[in-house]
mmCIF file of C-alpha atoms in Angstrom:
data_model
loop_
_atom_site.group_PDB
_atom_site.id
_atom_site.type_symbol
_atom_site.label_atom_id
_atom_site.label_comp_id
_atom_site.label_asym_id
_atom_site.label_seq_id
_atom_site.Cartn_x
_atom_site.Cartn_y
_atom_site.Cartn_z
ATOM 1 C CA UNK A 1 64.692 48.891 75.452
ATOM 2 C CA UNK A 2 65.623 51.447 73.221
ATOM 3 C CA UNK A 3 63.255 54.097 75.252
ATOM 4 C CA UNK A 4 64.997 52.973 77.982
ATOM 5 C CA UNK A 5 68.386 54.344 76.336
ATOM 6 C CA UNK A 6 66.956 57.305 75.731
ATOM 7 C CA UNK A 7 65.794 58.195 78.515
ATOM 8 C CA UNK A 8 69.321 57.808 80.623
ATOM 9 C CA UNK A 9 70.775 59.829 78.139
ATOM 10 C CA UNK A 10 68.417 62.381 79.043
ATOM 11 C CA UNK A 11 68.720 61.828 82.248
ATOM 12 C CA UNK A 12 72.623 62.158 81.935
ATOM 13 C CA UNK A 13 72.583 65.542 79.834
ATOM 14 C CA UNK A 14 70.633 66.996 82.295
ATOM 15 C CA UNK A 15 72.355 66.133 85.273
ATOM 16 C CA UNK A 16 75.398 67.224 83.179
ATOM 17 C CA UNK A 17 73.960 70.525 82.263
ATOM 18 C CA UNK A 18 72.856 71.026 85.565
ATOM 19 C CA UNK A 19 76.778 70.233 87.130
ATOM 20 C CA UNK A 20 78.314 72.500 84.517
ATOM 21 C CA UNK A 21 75.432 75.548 85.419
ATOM 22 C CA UNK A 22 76.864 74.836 89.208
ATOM 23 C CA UNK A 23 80.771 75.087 87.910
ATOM 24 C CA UNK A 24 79.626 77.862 86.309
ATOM 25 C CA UNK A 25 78.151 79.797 89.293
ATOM 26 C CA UNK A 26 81.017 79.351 91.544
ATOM 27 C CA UNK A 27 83.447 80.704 89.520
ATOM 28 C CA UNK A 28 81.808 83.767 88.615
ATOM 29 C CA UNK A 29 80.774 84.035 92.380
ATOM 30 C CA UNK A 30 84.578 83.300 92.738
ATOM 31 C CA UNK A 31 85.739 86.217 90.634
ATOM 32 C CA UNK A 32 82.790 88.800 91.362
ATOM 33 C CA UNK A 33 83.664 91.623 94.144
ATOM 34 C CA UNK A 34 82.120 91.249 97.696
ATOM 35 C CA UNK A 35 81.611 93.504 100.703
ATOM 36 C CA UNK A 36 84.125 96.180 101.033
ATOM 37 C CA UNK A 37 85.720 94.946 97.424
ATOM 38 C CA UNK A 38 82.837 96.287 95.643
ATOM 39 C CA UNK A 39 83.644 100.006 96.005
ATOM 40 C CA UNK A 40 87.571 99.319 96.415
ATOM 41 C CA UNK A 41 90.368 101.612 94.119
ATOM 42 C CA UNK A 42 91.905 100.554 90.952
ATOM 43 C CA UNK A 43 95.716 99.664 91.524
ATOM 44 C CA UNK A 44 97.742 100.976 89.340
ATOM 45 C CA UNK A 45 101.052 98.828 90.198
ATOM 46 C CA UNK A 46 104.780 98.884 90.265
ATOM 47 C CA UNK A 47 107.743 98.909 92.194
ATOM 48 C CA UNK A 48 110.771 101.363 93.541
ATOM 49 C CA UNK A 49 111.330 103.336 90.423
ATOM 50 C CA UNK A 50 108.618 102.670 88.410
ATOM 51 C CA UNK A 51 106.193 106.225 87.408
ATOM 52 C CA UNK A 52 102.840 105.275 88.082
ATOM 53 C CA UNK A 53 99.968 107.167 86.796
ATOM 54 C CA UNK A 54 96.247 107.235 88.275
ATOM 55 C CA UNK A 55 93.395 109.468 87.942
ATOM 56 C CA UNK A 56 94.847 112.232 89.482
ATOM 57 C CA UNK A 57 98.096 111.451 90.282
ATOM 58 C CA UNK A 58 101.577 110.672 89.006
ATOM 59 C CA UNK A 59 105.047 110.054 90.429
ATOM 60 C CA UNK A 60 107.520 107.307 91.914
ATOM 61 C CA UNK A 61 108.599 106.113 95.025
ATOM 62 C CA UNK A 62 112.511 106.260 94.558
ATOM 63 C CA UNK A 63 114.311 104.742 97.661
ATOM 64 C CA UNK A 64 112.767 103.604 101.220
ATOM 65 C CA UNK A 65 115.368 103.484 104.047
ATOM 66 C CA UNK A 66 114.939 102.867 107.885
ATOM 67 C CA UNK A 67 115.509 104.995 110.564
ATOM 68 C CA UNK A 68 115.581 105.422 114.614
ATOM 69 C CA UNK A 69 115.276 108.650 114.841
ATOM 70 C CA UNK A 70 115.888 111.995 112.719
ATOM 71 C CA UNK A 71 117.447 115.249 112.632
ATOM 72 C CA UNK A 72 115.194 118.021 111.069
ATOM 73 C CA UNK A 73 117.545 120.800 112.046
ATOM 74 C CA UNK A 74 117.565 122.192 108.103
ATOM 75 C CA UNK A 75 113.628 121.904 107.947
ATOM 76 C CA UNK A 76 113.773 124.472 111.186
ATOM 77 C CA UNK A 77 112.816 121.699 113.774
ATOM 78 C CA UNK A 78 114.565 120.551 116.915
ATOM 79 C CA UNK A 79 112.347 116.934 116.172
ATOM 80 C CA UNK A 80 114.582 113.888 116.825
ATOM 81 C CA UNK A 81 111.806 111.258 116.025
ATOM 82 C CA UNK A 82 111.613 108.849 119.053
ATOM 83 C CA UNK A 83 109.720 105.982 118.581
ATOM 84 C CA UNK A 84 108.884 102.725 120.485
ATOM 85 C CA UNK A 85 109.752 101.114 116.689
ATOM 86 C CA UNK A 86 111.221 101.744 113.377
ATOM 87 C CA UNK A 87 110.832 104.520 110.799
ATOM 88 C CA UNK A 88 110.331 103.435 107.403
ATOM 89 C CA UNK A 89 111.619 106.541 105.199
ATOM 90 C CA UNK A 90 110.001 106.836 102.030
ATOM 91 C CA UNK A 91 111.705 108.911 99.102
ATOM 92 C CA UNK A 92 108.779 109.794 96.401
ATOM 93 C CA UNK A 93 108.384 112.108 93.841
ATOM 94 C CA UNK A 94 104.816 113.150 92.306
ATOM 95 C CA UNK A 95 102.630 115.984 90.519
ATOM 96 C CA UNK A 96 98.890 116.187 89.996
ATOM 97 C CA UNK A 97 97.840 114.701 86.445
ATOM 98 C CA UNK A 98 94.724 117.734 85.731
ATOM 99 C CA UNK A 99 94.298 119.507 88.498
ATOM 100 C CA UNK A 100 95.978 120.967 92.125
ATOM 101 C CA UNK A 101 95.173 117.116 94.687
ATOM 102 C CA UNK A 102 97.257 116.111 97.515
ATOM 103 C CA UNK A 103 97.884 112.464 98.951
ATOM 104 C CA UNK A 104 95.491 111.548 101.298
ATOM 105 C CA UNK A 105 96.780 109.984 104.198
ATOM 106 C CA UNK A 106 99.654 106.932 102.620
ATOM 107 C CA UNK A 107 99.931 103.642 103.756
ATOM 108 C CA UNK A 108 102.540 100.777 104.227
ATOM 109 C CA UNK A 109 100.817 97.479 105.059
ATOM 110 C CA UNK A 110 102.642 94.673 105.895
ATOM 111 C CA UNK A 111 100.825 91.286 105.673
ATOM 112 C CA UNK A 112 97.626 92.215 108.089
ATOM 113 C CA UNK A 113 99.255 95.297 109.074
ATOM 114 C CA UNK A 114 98.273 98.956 107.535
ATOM 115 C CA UNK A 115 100.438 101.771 108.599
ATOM 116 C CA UNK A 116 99.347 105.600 108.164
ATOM 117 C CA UNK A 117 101.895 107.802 107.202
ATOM 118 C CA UNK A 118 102.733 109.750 110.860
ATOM 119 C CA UNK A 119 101.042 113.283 111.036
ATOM 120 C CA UNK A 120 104.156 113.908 114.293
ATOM 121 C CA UNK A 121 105.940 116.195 112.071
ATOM 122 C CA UNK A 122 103.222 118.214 110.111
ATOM 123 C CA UNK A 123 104.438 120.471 107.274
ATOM 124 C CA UNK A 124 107.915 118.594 106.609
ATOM 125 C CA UNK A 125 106.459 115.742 104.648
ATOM 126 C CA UNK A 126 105.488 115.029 101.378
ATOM 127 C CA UNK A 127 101.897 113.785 102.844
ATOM 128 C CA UNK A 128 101.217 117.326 103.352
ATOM 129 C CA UNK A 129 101.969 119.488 100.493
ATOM 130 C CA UNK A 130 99.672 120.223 97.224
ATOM 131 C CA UNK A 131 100.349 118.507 93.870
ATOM 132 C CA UNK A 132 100.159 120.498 91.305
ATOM 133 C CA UNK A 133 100.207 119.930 87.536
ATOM 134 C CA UNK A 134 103.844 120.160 85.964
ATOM 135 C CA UNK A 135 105.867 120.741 88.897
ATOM 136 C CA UNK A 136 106.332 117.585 90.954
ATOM 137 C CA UNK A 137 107.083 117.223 94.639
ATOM 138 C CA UNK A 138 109.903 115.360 95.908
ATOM 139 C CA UNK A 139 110.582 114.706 99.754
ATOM 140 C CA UNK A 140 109.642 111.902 102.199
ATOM 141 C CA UNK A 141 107.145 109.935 103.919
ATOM 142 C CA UNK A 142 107.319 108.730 107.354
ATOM 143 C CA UNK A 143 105.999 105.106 109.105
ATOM 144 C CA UNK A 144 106.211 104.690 112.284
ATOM 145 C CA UNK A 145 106.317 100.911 112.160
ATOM 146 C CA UNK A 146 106.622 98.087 114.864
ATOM 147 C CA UNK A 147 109.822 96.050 114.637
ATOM 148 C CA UNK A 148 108.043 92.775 114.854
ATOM 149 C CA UNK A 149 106.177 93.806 111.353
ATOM 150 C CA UNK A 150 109.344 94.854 109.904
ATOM 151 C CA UNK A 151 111.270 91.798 111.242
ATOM 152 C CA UNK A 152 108.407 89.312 109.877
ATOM 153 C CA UNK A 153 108.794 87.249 106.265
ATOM 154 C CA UNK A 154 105.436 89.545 105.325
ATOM 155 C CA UNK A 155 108.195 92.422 105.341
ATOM 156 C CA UNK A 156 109.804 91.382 101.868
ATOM 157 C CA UNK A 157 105.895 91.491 100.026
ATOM 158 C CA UNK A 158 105.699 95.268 101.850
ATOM 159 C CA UNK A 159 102.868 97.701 99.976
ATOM 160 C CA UNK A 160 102.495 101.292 99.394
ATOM 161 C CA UNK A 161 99.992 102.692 99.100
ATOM 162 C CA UNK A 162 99.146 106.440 97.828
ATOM 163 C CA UNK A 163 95.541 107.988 97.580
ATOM 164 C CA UNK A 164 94.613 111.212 96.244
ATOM 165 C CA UNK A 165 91.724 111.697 98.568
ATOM 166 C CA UNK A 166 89.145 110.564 101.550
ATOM 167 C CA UNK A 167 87.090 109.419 98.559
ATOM 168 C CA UNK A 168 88.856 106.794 97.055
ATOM 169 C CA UNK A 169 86.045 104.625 96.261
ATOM 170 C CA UNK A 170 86.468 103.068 92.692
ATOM 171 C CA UNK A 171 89.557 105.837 91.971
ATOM 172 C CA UNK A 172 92.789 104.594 91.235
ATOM 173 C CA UNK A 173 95.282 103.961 93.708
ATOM 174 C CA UNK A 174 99.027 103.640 93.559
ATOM 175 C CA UNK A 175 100.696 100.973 94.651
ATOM 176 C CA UNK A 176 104.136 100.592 95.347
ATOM 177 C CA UNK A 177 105.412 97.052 95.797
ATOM 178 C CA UNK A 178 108.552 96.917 98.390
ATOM 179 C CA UNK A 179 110.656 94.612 99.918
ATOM 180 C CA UNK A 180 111.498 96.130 103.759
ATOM 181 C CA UNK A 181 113.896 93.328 105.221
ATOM 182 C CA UNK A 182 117.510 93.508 105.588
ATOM 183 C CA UNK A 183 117.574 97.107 105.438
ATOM 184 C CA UNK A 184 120.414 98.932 107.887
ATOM 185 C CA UNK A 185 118.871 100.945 110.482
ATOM 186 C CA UNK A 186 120.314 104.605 110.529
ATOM 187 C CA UNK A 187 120.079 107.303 112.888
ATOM 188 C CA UNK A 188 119.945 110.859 112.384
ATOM 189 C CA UNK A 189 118.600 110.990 108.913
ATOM 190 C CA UNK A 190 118.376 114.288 108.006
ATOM 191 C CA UNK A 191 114.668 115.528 106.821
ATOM 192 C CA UNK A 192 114.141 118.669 105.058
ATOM 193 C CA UNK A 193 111.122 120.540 103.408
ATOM 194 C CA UNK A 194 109.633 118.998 100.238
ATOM 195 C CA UNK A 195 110.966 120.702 97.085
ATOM 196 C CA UNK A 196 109.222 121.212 93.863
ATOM 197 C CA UNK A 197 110.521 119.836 90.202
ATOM 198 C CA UNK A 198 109.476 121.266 86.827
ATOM 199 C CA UNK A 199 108.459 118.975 84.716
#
């Protein structure tokens, strides 16, 4: 009878071990990268106001606003900014950390939604001027964003996002966290040229 014992409690530490090599395996499954996670940027995170600092990149995003349309009379341009939406106006600030990078093509998303930063009025935003170490940039970025996105509950978890080029595959990435709702809508918000800080 004895043997008998013995052999259930064999039977039970195996079937124990085995249950507990299973747990085991679906957590680290659970916490291990897959598809398009695997090569995915490092966020470095923050909100309005907070100096974030990746790879290549440092600055803020200082103030977002919304807009229906613009006036860009100081910047040279007779560009009003129509738009079948809203403009999400982005105030940032940032330098290169070593050497001269740019930010490649910034994105809002909101919930499912990813927003590029709008290429309409080349030249006047931030989006398109070098980064340079020491002397920061400071001007705007531009979404052209649907009202539907902007009036959804996903609105108040908004993101930011700012690369420092096409390659972003395992580089950082910062990433502004931003709440969008119950902002005014203004008109005629004046856009100038970026303009460049010593540090």
């Amino acid at each position: 009878m004895s043997r008998r014992i013995r052999v259930t409690r064999r039977t039970l530490l195996s079937t124990l071990t085995v249950v507990v090599a299973l747990a085991a395996t679906v957590v680290v499954y659970g916490i291990t990268p897959h598809g398009d996670d695997i090569n995915a940027p490092f966020n470095e995170r923050g909100t309005l106001g907070d100096v974030l600092t990746g790879r290549t990149l440092t600055g803020s995003v200082t103030a977002v606003s919304l807009a229906s349309s613009f006036d860009a009379t100081e910047a040279g341009e007779e560009w009003t900014g129509t738009t079948t939406g809203t403009w999400v106006v982005v105030e940032a600030e940032f330098a290169a950390t070593v050497e001269p990078s740019s930010l490649y093509r910034p994105t809002l998303t909101i919930g499912d939604a990813t927003y590029y930063a709008t290429e309409r009025l080349s030249l006047l935003t931030l989006d398109n001027s070098l980064m340079r170490p020491g002397i920061a940039s400071r001007g705007l970025i531009l979404f052209e964003v649907a009202d539907s996105a902007l009036a959804s509950e996903a609105a108040g978890r908004a993101e930011i996002g700012i690369n420092a080029s096409y390659e972003s595959i395992l580089d950082s990435r910062l990433a502004f966290d931003v709440d969008l709702r119950g902002l005014p809508v203004e008109s005629d918000v004046v856009v100038s040229r970026p303009v460049d800080v010593v540090l």
